[in-house]
Structures are given as structure tokens and as C-alpha cells.
Amino acid sequence: QVTLRESGPALVKPTQTLRLTCTFSGFSLRTSGVCIHWIRHHPGKALEWLARIDWDDDKYYNRRQRTRLTASKDTSKNQVVLTMTNVDTVDTATYYCARGGIPSEGTDFDYWGQGILVTVSS
Amino acid sequence: DVLMTQSPLFLPVTLGQPASLSCRSNESLVYSDGDTYVTWFHQRPGQSPRHLIYKVSKRGSGVPDRFSGSGSGTSFTLRISRVEAEDVGVYYCMQGTPPWTFGQGTKVDLK
């Protein structure tokens, strides 16, 4: 059974660094082709893809956010961490992690965590 | 980045009746390998998105066959053959190559 769960602070102050953790089970990030995506959702707006970290530690970032984002993994703990520096009120959103895989096999974005609402406010 | 535009933004539906949702991209989604990667998700209130359709028309694991996807190039459609109560929520399309982008969603609700 594949599960993912996001954790982190519900409230952060502007200019602080946000650190989110995705803890997963039912699959391994050591498996070739497997990755973890991070996506966020501002209420009333489109979902926004933020980052991807691959089984081989390749990383991809949203072009507009890339200077603020860092993804890392701890395969022994089945965890992926996303850090976002210098947050602002516009970063208030629900943040999701999702399993990624082979698009042609239907395993990309096939399982999502429950999401975590992060509010940026002073 | 590819812009995905969904219509309508709100779709009132009747139980047992069909429903059709549209998704258009501002450029062709035929990838370098010749395939087209469009994915549809369904998000019920208070839940995370659920994977429905991938590669335009392939149903995800456990997805009922009343859901079908079609389209090519820049125009894609999700159809529900007979709407059930559990189908309400927001449907998102996504183009499946980096950088991944989503449509703004179509909210489906009962009339």
C-alpha cells in the first residue's frame, strides 16, 4: 500500500525558511525511475508544480521558484525534504508531495499525500 | 511553460447523465517520443487529488470505466458516461512533461 504524508510547520513568518518533509511507504526511492514531486495549491488557483527529486538524486525545479527551493532525500528514512527560503505571504498554500514514476506506465503523480496547509504571516 | 486552460470552470450535472470537461493547451503536447502525456485528476472536497487518466486516454488503477479521456495535439476531453454522486469535486488536467503545468480546474456539482 502506497502512502505519502507531508509534515512541517503550519505557520511561518515572512523571510523565514520553510522546511517540509514527505514521509512515504509502499515503495522505495532506491528503485530506478521512481521520484517524488512537490506541488502546491493556492486557493482558487491552479495547482503549481514546484520540484522533483529522482531516485538517482537528480533534481528539477520550477523555473520561477528555483532560486528558493532545495529538495533532498534520505532513502534510509523514506523521506524527502523540500526547503523554501525567504517565504512571503504569497507562499501561503496547501503543499503536497506525490509519487512520480514512468509517465507511460501511469505511475507519475499516481499517489498524493493528504497535503499540509502552510500559512505565511507575521 | 505550457498553459493549460480548462472549461467550463463550473459544470452542474445530473445524476445518471453524461458530462464532458475540456482542457486545451497553448502548444502541442506531442512529446519527443511521439506520445502525448495528459493526465486528469479528481479532487473531492477535503481530499487530495486522485489520479484518473494518464497518456490522454488510459485509466489509472481502480478507476471506473465510466471515465474516459480523449484528444490530441492541444485539445483534450474527459467524459463521464453516467455521473454518480461521488463524482462531484474539481477535475484538473495536467500536461505530463517537465515543467509540469495544471489547468485551473473544473468544479463539478449536482444541479
PDB file of C-alpha atoms in Angstrom:
ATOM      1  CA  GLN A   1       0.000   0.000   0.000  1.00  0.00           C
ATOM      2  CA  VAL A   2       1.477   3.301  -1.134  1.00  0.00           C
ATOM      3  CA  THR A   3       1.126   6.223   1.230  1.00  0.00           C
ATOM      4  CA  LEU A   4       2.690   9.664   1.488  1.00  0.00           C
ATOM      5  CA  ARG A   5       2.367  12.207   4.257  1.00  0.00           C
ATOM      6  CA  GLU A   6       3.561  15.791   4.399  1.00  0.00           C
ATOM      7  CA  SER A   7       4.708  17.358   7.654  1.00  0.00           C
ATOM      8  CA  GLY A   8       6.058  20.707   8.697  1.00  0.00           C
ATOM      9  CA  PRO A   9       5.029  23.989  10.274  1.00  0.00           C
ATOM     10  CA  ALA A  10       1.521  25.286   9.795  1.00  0.00           C
ATOM     11  CA  LEU A  11       2.659  28.866  10.291  1.00  0.00           C
ATOM     12  CA  VAL A  12       5.860  30.604   9.241  1.00  0.00           C
ATOM     13  CA  LYS A  13       6.847  34.246   9.291  1.00  0.00           C
ATOM     14  CA  PRO A  14       7.819  36.216   6.202  1.00  0.00           C
ATOM     15  CA  THR A  15      11.519  35.935   5.275  1.00  0.00           C
ATOM     16  CA  GLN A  16      11.851  32.639   7.177  1.00  0.00           C
ATOM     17  CA  THR A  17      12.782  29.312   5.616  1.00  0.00           C
ATOM     18  CA  LEU A  18      10.039  26.725   5.223  1.00  0.00           C
ATOM     19  CA  ARG A  19      11.052  23.086   5.626  1.00  0.00           C
ATOM     20  CA  LEU A  20       8.586  20.394   4.583  1.00  0.00           C
ATOM     21  CA  THR A  21       9.054  16.662   4.895  1.00  0.00           C
ATOM     22  CA  CYS A  22       7.384  13.973   2.822  1.00  0.00           C
ATOM     23  CA  THR A  23       7.403  10.577   4.512  1.00  0.00           C
ATOM     24  CA  PHE A  24       6.365   7.721   2.283  1.00  0.00           C
ATOM     25  CA  SER A  25       5.828   3.974   2.379  1.00  0.00           C
ATOM     26  CA  GLY A  26       4.949   1.178  -0.010  1.00  0.00           C
ATOM     27  CA  PHE A  27       7.741   1.967  -2.457  1.00  0.00           C
ATOM     28  CA  SER A  28      11.433   2.812  -2.441  1.00  0.00           C
ATOM     29  CA  LEU A  29      13.262   5.844  -3.711  1.00  0.00           C
ATOM     30  CA  ARG A  30      16.138   3.479  -4.474  1.00  0.00           C
ATOM     31  CA  THR A  31      14.129   1.986  -7.340  1.00  0.00           C
ATOM     32  CA  SER A  32      15.125   3.132 -10.809  1.00  0.00           C
ATOM     33  CA  GLY A  33      12.595   5.536 -12.303  1.00  0.00           C
ATOM     34  CA  VAL A  34      10.945   6.491  -9.019  1.00  0.00           C
ATOM     35  CA  CYS A  35      10.798  10.099  -7.905  1.00  0.00           C
ATOM     36  CA  ILE A  36       8.913  12.462  -5.616  1.00  0.00           C
ATOM     37  CA  HIS A  37       7.169  15.605  -6.816  1.00  0.00           C
ATOM     38  CA  TRP A  38       6.224  18.627  -4.735  1.00  0.00           C
ATOM     39  CA  ILE A  39       3.125  20.592  -5.751  1.00  0.00           C
ATOM     40  CA  ARG A  40       1.265  23.419  -4.071  1.00  0.00           C
ATOM     41  CA  HIS A  41      -2.222  24.799  -4.350  1.00  0.00           C
ATOM     42  CA  HIS A  42      -3.229  28.370  -3.714  1.00  0.00           C
ATOM     43  CA  PRO A  43      -6.993  28.502  -3.071  1.00  0.00           C
ATOM     44  CA  GLY A  44      -8.876  29.329  -6.224  1.00  0.00           C
ATOM     45  CA  LYS A  45      -5.817  28.962  -8.421  1.00  0.00           C
ATOM     46  CA  ALA A  46      -4.259  26.212 -10.488  1.00  0.00           C
ATOM     47  CA  LEU A  47      -2.047  23.604  -8.906  1.00  0.00           C
ATOM     48  CA  GLU A  48       1.607  24.604  -9.210  1.00  0.00           C
ATOM     49  CA  TRP A  49       4.388  22.081  -9.636  1.00  0.00           C
ATOM     50  CA  LEU A  50       7.427  23.042  -7.558  1.00  0.00           C
ATOM     51  CA  ALA A  51      10.117  20.391  -7.625  1.00  0.00           C
ATOM     52  CA  ARG A  52      11.049  16.806  -8.339  1.00  0.00           C
ATOM     53  CA  ILE A  53      13.789  14.640  -6.860  1.00  0.00           C
ATOM     54  CA  ASP A  54      14.703  11.392  -8.549  1.00  0.00           C
ATOM     55  CA  TRP A  55      15.917   8.026  -7.298  1.00  0.00           C
ATOM     56  CA  ASP A  56      19.405   8.910  -8.575  1.00  0.00           C
ATOM     57  CA  ASP A  57      19.322  12.316  -6.824  1.00  0.00           C
ATOM     58  CA  ASP A  58      18.643  14.320  -9.995  1.00  0.00           C
ATOM     59  CA  LYS A  59      16.567  17.362  -9.171  1.00  0.00           C
ATOM     60  CA  TYR A  60      14.248  19.601 -11.145  1.00  0.00           C
ATOM     61  CA  TYR A  61      12.764  22.885 -10.010  1.00  0.00           C
ATOM     62  CA  ASN A  62      10.054  25.278 -11.053  1.00  0.00           C
ATOM     63  CA  ARG A  63      11.863  27.918 -13.060  1.00  0.00           C
ATOM     64  CA  ARG A  64      10.268  30.825 -11.225  1.00  0.00           C
ATOM     65  CA  GLN A  65      10.991  29.368  -7.781  1.00  0.00           C
ATOM     66  CA  ARG A  66      14.283  27.604  -8.369  1.00  0.00           C
ATOM     67  CA  THR A  67      16.500  30.074  -6.519  1.00  0.00           C
ATOM     68  CA  ARG A  68      14.498  29.491  -3.319  1.00  0.00           C
ATOM     69  CA  LEU A  69      13.941  25.728  -3.493  1.00  0.00           C
ATOM     70  CA  THR A  70      16.087  22.815  -2.444  1.00  0.00           C
ATOM     71  CA  ALA A  71      14.975  19.194  -2.477  1.00  0.00           C
ATOM     72  CA  SER A  72      16.832  16.427  -0.711  1.00  0.00           C
ATOM     73  CA  LYS A  73      16.210  12.808   0.212  1.00  0.00           C
ATOM     74  CA  ASP A  74      17.005  10.341   2.929  1.00  0.00           C
ATOM     75  CA  THR A  75      16.311   6.957   1.420  1.00  0.00           C
ATOM     76  CA  SER A  76      17.037   5.143   4.684  1.00  0.00           C
ATOM     77  CA  LYS A  77      14.161   7.013   6.308  1.00  0.00           C
ATOM     78  CA  ASN A  78      11.906   7.032   3.223  1.00  0.00           C
ATOM     79  CA  GLN A  79      11.777  10.794   3.417  1.00  0.00           C
ATOM     80  CA  VAL A  80      12.141  13.714   1.063  1.00  0.00           C
ATOM     81  CA  VAL A  81      12.603  17.266   2.275  1.00  0.00           C
ATOM     82  CA  LEU A  82      11.759  20.485   0.460  1.00  0.00           C
ATOM     83  CA  THR A  83      13.112  23.766   1.745  1.00  0.00           C
ATOM     84  CA  MET A  84      11.903  27.133   0.544  1.00  0.00           C
ATOM     85  CA  THR A  85      13.846  30.191   1.597  1.00  0.00           C
ATOM     86  CA  ASN A  86      12.669  33.746   2.138  1.00  0.00           C
ATOM     87  CA  VAL A  87       8.942  32.924   2.214  1.00  0.00           C
ATOM     88  CA  ASP A  88       6.316  35.576   1.641  1.00  0.00           C
ATOM     89  CA  THR A  89       2.564  35.772   2.167  1.00  0.00           C
ATOM     90  CA  VAL A  90       2.071  34.641  -1.439  1.00  0.00           C
ATOM     91  CA  ASP A  91       3.568  31.292  -0.430  1.00  0.00           C
ATOM     92  CA  THR A  92       0.517  30.568   1.713  1.00  0.00           C
ATOM     93  CA  ALA A  93      -0.858  27.394   0.165  1.00  0.00           C
ATOM     94  CA  THR A  94      -1.504  23.708   0.638  1.00  0.00           C
ATOM     95  CA  TYR A  95       1.656  21.763  -0.162  1.00  0.00           C
ATOM     96  CA  TYR A  96       1.527  18.213  -1.494  1.00  0.00           C
ATOM     97  CA  CYS A  97       4.079  15.553  -2.259  1.00  0.00           C
ATOM     98  CA  ALA A  98       3.249  12.932  -4.853  1.00  0.00           C
ATOM     99  CA  ARG A  99       4.924   9.792  -6.076  1.00  0.00           C
ATOM    100  CA  GLY A 100       6.448  10.036  -9.507  1.00  0.00           C
ATOM    101  CA  GLY A 101       7.424   7.327 -11.908  1.00  0.00           C
ATOM    102  CA  ILE A 102       7.175   6.326 -15.543  1.00  0.00           C
ATOM    103  CA  PRO A 103       4.609   8.530 -17.311  1.00  0.00           C
ATOM    104  CA  SER A 104       3.877   5.916 -19.972  1.00  0.00           C
ATOM    105  CA  GLU A 105       3.087   3.355 -17.268  1.00  0.00           C
ATOM    106  CA  GLY A 106       0.740   5.592 -15.302  1.00  0.00           C
ATOM    107  CA  THR A 107       2.955   5.772 -12.244  1.00  0.00           C
ATOM    108  CA  ASP A 108       3.705   9.507 -12.393  1.00  0.00           C
ATOM    109  CA  PHE A 109       1.682  11.573  -9.869  1.00  0.00           C
ATOM    110  CA  ASP A 110      -0.320   8.420  -9.104  1.00  0.00           C
ATOM    111  CA  TYR A 111      -0.331   8.773  -5.322  1.00  0.00           C
ATOM    112  CA  TRP A 112      -0.546  12.017  -3.341  1.00  0.00           C
ATOM    113  CA  GLY A 113      -0.168  12.909   0.286  1.00  0.00           C
ATOM    114  CA  GLN A 114      -3.031  14.491   2.192  1.00  0.00           C
ATOM    115  CA  GLY A 115      -1.423  17.916   1.885  1.00  0.00           C
ATOM    116  CA  ILE A 116      -0.341  20.410   4.510  1.00  0.00           C
ATOM    117  CA  LEU A 117      -1.676  23.938   4.754  1.00  0.00           C
ATOM    118  CA  VAL A 118       1.122  26.409   5.328  1.00  0.00           C
ATOM    119  CA  THR A 119       0.282  29.993   6.227  1.00  0.00           C
ATOM    120  CA  VAL A 120       2.875  32.716   5.932  1.00  0.00           C
ATOM    121  CA  SER A 121       2.047  35.558   8.263  1.00  0.00           C
ATOM    122  CA  SER A 122       3.756  37.819  10.742  1.00  0.00           C
TER     123      SER A 122
ATOM    124  CA  ASP B   1       5.760  26.958 -19.671  1.00  0.00           C
ATOM    125  CA  VAL B   2       2.753  25.314 -21.284  1.00  0.00           C
ATOM    126  CA  LEU B   3      -0.537  26.960 -20.365  1.00  0.00           C
ATOM    127  CA  MET B   4      -3.434  24.600 -19.714  1.00  0.00           C
ATOM    128  CA  THR B   5      -6.935  26.067 -19.897  1.00  0.00           C
ATOM    129  CA  GLN B   6      -9.976  24.170 -18.707  1.00  0.00           C
ATOM    130  CA  SER B   7     -13.616  24.805 -19.489  1.00  0.00           C
ATOM    131  CA  PRO B   8     -16.131  25.237 -18.173  1.00  0.00           C
ATOM    132  CA  LEU B   9     -14.949  26.377 -14.748  1.00  0.00           C
ATOM    133  CA  PHE B  10     -18.217  25.153 -13.254  1.00  0.00           C
ATOM    134  CA  LEU B  11     -20.307  22.272 -14.529  1.00  0.00           C
ATOM    135  CA  PRO B  12     -23.669  21.452 -12.967  1.00  0.00           C
ATOM    136  CA  VAL B  13     -24.532  17.801 -13.632  1.00  0.00           C
ATOM    137  CA  THR B  14     -27.471  15.445 -13.241  1.00  0.00           C
ATOM    138  CA  LEU B  15     -27.084  12.022 -11.713  1.00  0.00           C
ATOM    139  CA  GLY B  16     -27.051   9.324 -14.370  1.00  0.00           C
ATOM    140  CA  GLN B  17     -26.386  11.798 -17.165  1.00  0.00           C
ATOM    141  CA  PRO B  18     -23.130  12.234 -19.082  1.00  0.00           C
ATOM    142  CA  ALA B  19     -20.667  15.035 -18.500  1.00  0.00           C
ATOM    143  CA  SER B  20     -17.854  16.414 -20.630  1.00  0.00           C
ATOM    144  CA  LEU B  21     -14.907  18.527 -19.500  1.00  0.00           C
ATOM    145  CA  SER B  22     -12.472  20.287 -21.790  1.00  0.00           C
ATOM    146  CA  CYS B  23      -8.773  21.044 -21.470  1.00  0.00           C
ATOM    147  CA  ARG B  24      -6.708  22.948 -24.024  1.00  0.00           C
ATOM    148  CA  SER B  25      -3.010  23.679 -24.176  1.00  0.00           C
ATOM    149  CA  ASN B  26      -1.338  26.638 -25.846  1.00  0.00           C
ATOM    150  CA  GLU B  27       1.076  24.368 -27.681  1.00  0.00           C
ATOM    151  CA  SER B  28       1.106  20.803 -28.926  1.00  0.00           C
ATOM    152  CA  LEU B  29       1.601  18.207 -26.220  1.00  0.00           C
ATOM    153  CA  VAL B  30       3.077  15.584 -28.521  1.00  0.00           C
ATOM    154  CA  TYR B  31       6.327  14.738 -26.785  1.00  0.00           C
ATOM    155  CA  SER B  32       9.655  13.917 -28.432  1.00  0.00           C
ATOM    156  CA  ASP B  33       8.915  10.195 -28.080  1.00  0.00           C
ATOM    157  CA  GLY B  34       5.741  10.590 -30.149  1.00  0.00           C
ATOM    158  CA  ASP B  35       3.390  10.097 -27.227  1.00  0.00           C
ATOM    159  CA  THR B  36       1.105  12.672 -25.623  1.00  0.00           C
ATOM    160  CA  TYR B  37       1.167  12.994 -21.861  1.00  0.00           C
ATOM    161  CA  VAL B  38      -2.024  14.461 -20.471  1.00  0.00           C
ATOM    162  CA  THR B  39      -3.226  13.401 -17.052  1.00  0.00           C
ATOM    163  CA  TRP B  40      -6.560  14.051 -15.364  1.00  0.00           C
ATOM    164  CA  PHE B  41      -7.092  14.206 -11.606  1.00  0.00           C
ATOM    165  CA  HIS B  42     -10.206  14.359  -9.456  1.00  0.00           C
ATOM    166  CA  GLN B  43     -10.193  16.149  -6.138  1.00  0.00           C
ATOM    167  CA  ARG B  44     -13.106  15.687  -3.788  1.00  0.00           C
ATOM    168  CA  PRO B  45     -13.691  18.331  -1.099  1.00  0.00           C
ATOM    169  CA  GLY B  46     -11.182  17.915   1.716  1.00  0.00           C
ATOM    170  CA  GLN B  47      -9.171  15.290  -0.129  1.00  0.00           C
ATOM    171  CA  SER B  48      -6.000  15.246  -2.169  1.00  0.00           C
ATOM    172  CA  PRO B  49      -6.091  14.850  -5.971  1.00  0.00           C
ATOM    173  CA  ARG B  50      -6.746  11.347  -7.259  1.00  0.00           C
ATOM    174  CA  HIS B  51      -5.080  10.073 -10.422  1.00  0.00           C
ATOM    175  CA  LEU B  52      -7.754   9.263 -13.038  1.00  0.00           C
ATOM    176  CA  ILE B  53      -6.454   9.222 -16.591  1.00  0.00           C
ATOM    177  CA  TYR B  54      -2.911   9.243 -17.993  1.00  0.00           C
ATOM    178  CA  LYS B  55      -1.495   9.401 -21.508  1.00  0.00           C
ATOM    179  CA  VAL B  56      -4.716  11.102 -22.656  1.00  0.00           C
ATOM    180  CA  SER B  57      -6.932   8.040 -22.502  1.00  0.00           C
ATOM    181  CA  LYS B  58      -5.576   5.351 -20.186  1.00  0.00           C
ATOM    182  CA  ARG B  59      -7.448   4.813 -16.953  1.00  0.00           C
ATOM    183  CA  GLY B  60      -5.469   4.668 -13.743  1.00  0.00           C
ATOM    184  CA  SER B  61      -5.584   1.807 -11.325  1.00  0.00           C
ATOM    185  CA  GLY B  62      -9.081   1.216  -9.969  1.00  0.00           C
ATOM    186  CA  VAL B  63     -10.704   3.986 -11.992  1.00  0.00           C
ATOM    187  CA  PRO B  64     -14.275   3.107 -13.064  1.00  0.00           C
ATOM    188  CA  ASP B  65     -14.860   2.661 -16.769  1.00  0.00           C
ATOM    189  CA  ARG B  66     -17.458   5.439 -16.799  1.00  0.00           C
ATOM    190  CA  PHE B  67     -14.441   7.761 -17.002  1.00  0.00           C
ATOM    191  CA  SER B  68     -12.798   8.152 -20.383  1.00  0.00           C
ATOM    192  CA  GLY B  69     -10.254  10.516 -21.858  1.00  0.00           C
ATOM    193  CA  SER B  70      -9.667  11.554 -25.428  1.00  0.00           C
ATOM    194  CA  GLY B  71      -7.978  14.191 -27.537  1.00  0.00           C
ATOM    195  CA  SER B  72      -4.803  15.025 -29.360  1.00  0.00           C
ATOM    196  CA  GLY B  73      -2.421  17.864 -30.024  1.00  0.00           C
ATOM    197  CA  THR B  74      -3.795  20.749 -27.999  1.00  0.00           C
ATOM    198  CA  SER B  75      -7.361  19.693 -27.212  1.00  0.00           C
ATOM    199  CA  PHE B  76      -8.393  17.083 -24.663  1.00  0.00           C
ATOM    200  CA  THR B  77     -11.629  15.894 -23.106  1.00  0.00           C
ATOM    201  CA  LEU B  78     -12.618  13.976 -20.018  1.00  0.00           C
ATOM    202  CA  ARG B  79     -16.020  12.293 -20.214  1.00  0.00           C
ATOM    203  CA  ILE B  80     -18.116  10.729 -17.516  1.00  0.00           C
ATOM    204  CA  SER B  81     -20.677   8.441 -19.135  1.00  0.00           C
ATOM    205  CA  ARG B  82     -23.134   8.439 -16.230  1.00  0.00           C
ATOM    206  CA  VAL B  83     -22.458  10.794 -13.347  1.00  0.00           C
ATOM    207  CA  GLU B  84     -22.616   9.350  -9.848  1.00  0.00           C
ATOM    208  CA  ALA B  85     -22.820  11.315  -6.620  1.00  0.00           C
ATOM    209  CA  GLU B  86     -19.210  10.523  -5.746  1.00  0.00           C
ATOM    210  CA  ASP B  87     -18.046  12.240  -8.934  1.00  0.00           C
ATOM    211  CA  VAL B  88     -18.584  15.754  -7.590  1.00  0.00           C
ATOM    212  CA  GLY B  89     -15.480  17.798  -6.942  1.00  0.00           C
ATOM    213  CA  VAL B  90     -12.840  19.530  -9.003  1.00  0.00           C
ATOM    214  CA  TYR B  91     -11.190  17.970 -12.035  1.00  0.00           C
ATOM    215  CA  TYR B  92      -7.734  19.059 -13.137  1.00  0.00           C
ATOM    216  CA  CYS B  93      -5.836  18.335 -16.305  1.00  0.00           C
ATOM    217  CA  MET B  94      -2.043  18.340 -16.344  1.00  0.00           C
ATOM    218  CA  GLN B  95       0.475  18.191 -19.134  1.00  0.00           C
ATOM    219  CA  GLY B  96       2.891  15.449 -18.169  1.00  0.00           C
ATOM    220  CA  THR B  97       6.321  16.627 -19.242  1.00  0.00           C
ATOM    221  CA  PRO B  98       8.661  18.978 -17.398  1.00  0.00           C
ATOM    222  CA  PRO B  99       7.938  21.596 -16.281  1.00  0.00           C
ATOM    223  CA  TRP B 100       4.566  20.114 -15.396  1.00  0.00           C
ATOM    224  CA  THR B 101       1.611  22.504 -15.513  1.00  0.00           C
ATOM    225  CA  PHE B 102      -2.007  22.150 -14.492  1.00  0.00           C
ATOM    226  CA  GLY B 103      -5.278  23.610 -15.612  1.00  0.00           C
ATOM    227  CA  GLN B 104      -7.228  25.771 -13.194  1.00  0.00           C
ATOM    228  CA  GLY B 105      -9.841  23.095 -12.659  1.00  0.00           C
ATOM    229  CA  THR B 106     -13.490  22.422 -13.468  1.00  0.00           C
ATOM    230  CA  LYS B 107     -15.806  22.202 -10.492  1.00  0.00           C
ATOM    231  CA  VAL B 108     -18.478  19.550 -10.966  1.00  0.00           C
ATOM    232  CA  ASP B 109     -21.540  19.684  -8.752  1.00  0.00           C
ATOM    233  CA  LEU B 110     -25.068  18.343  -8.790  1.00  0.00           C
ATOM    234  CA  LYS B 111     -27.836  20.510 -10.205  1.00  0.00           C
TER     235      LYS B 111
END
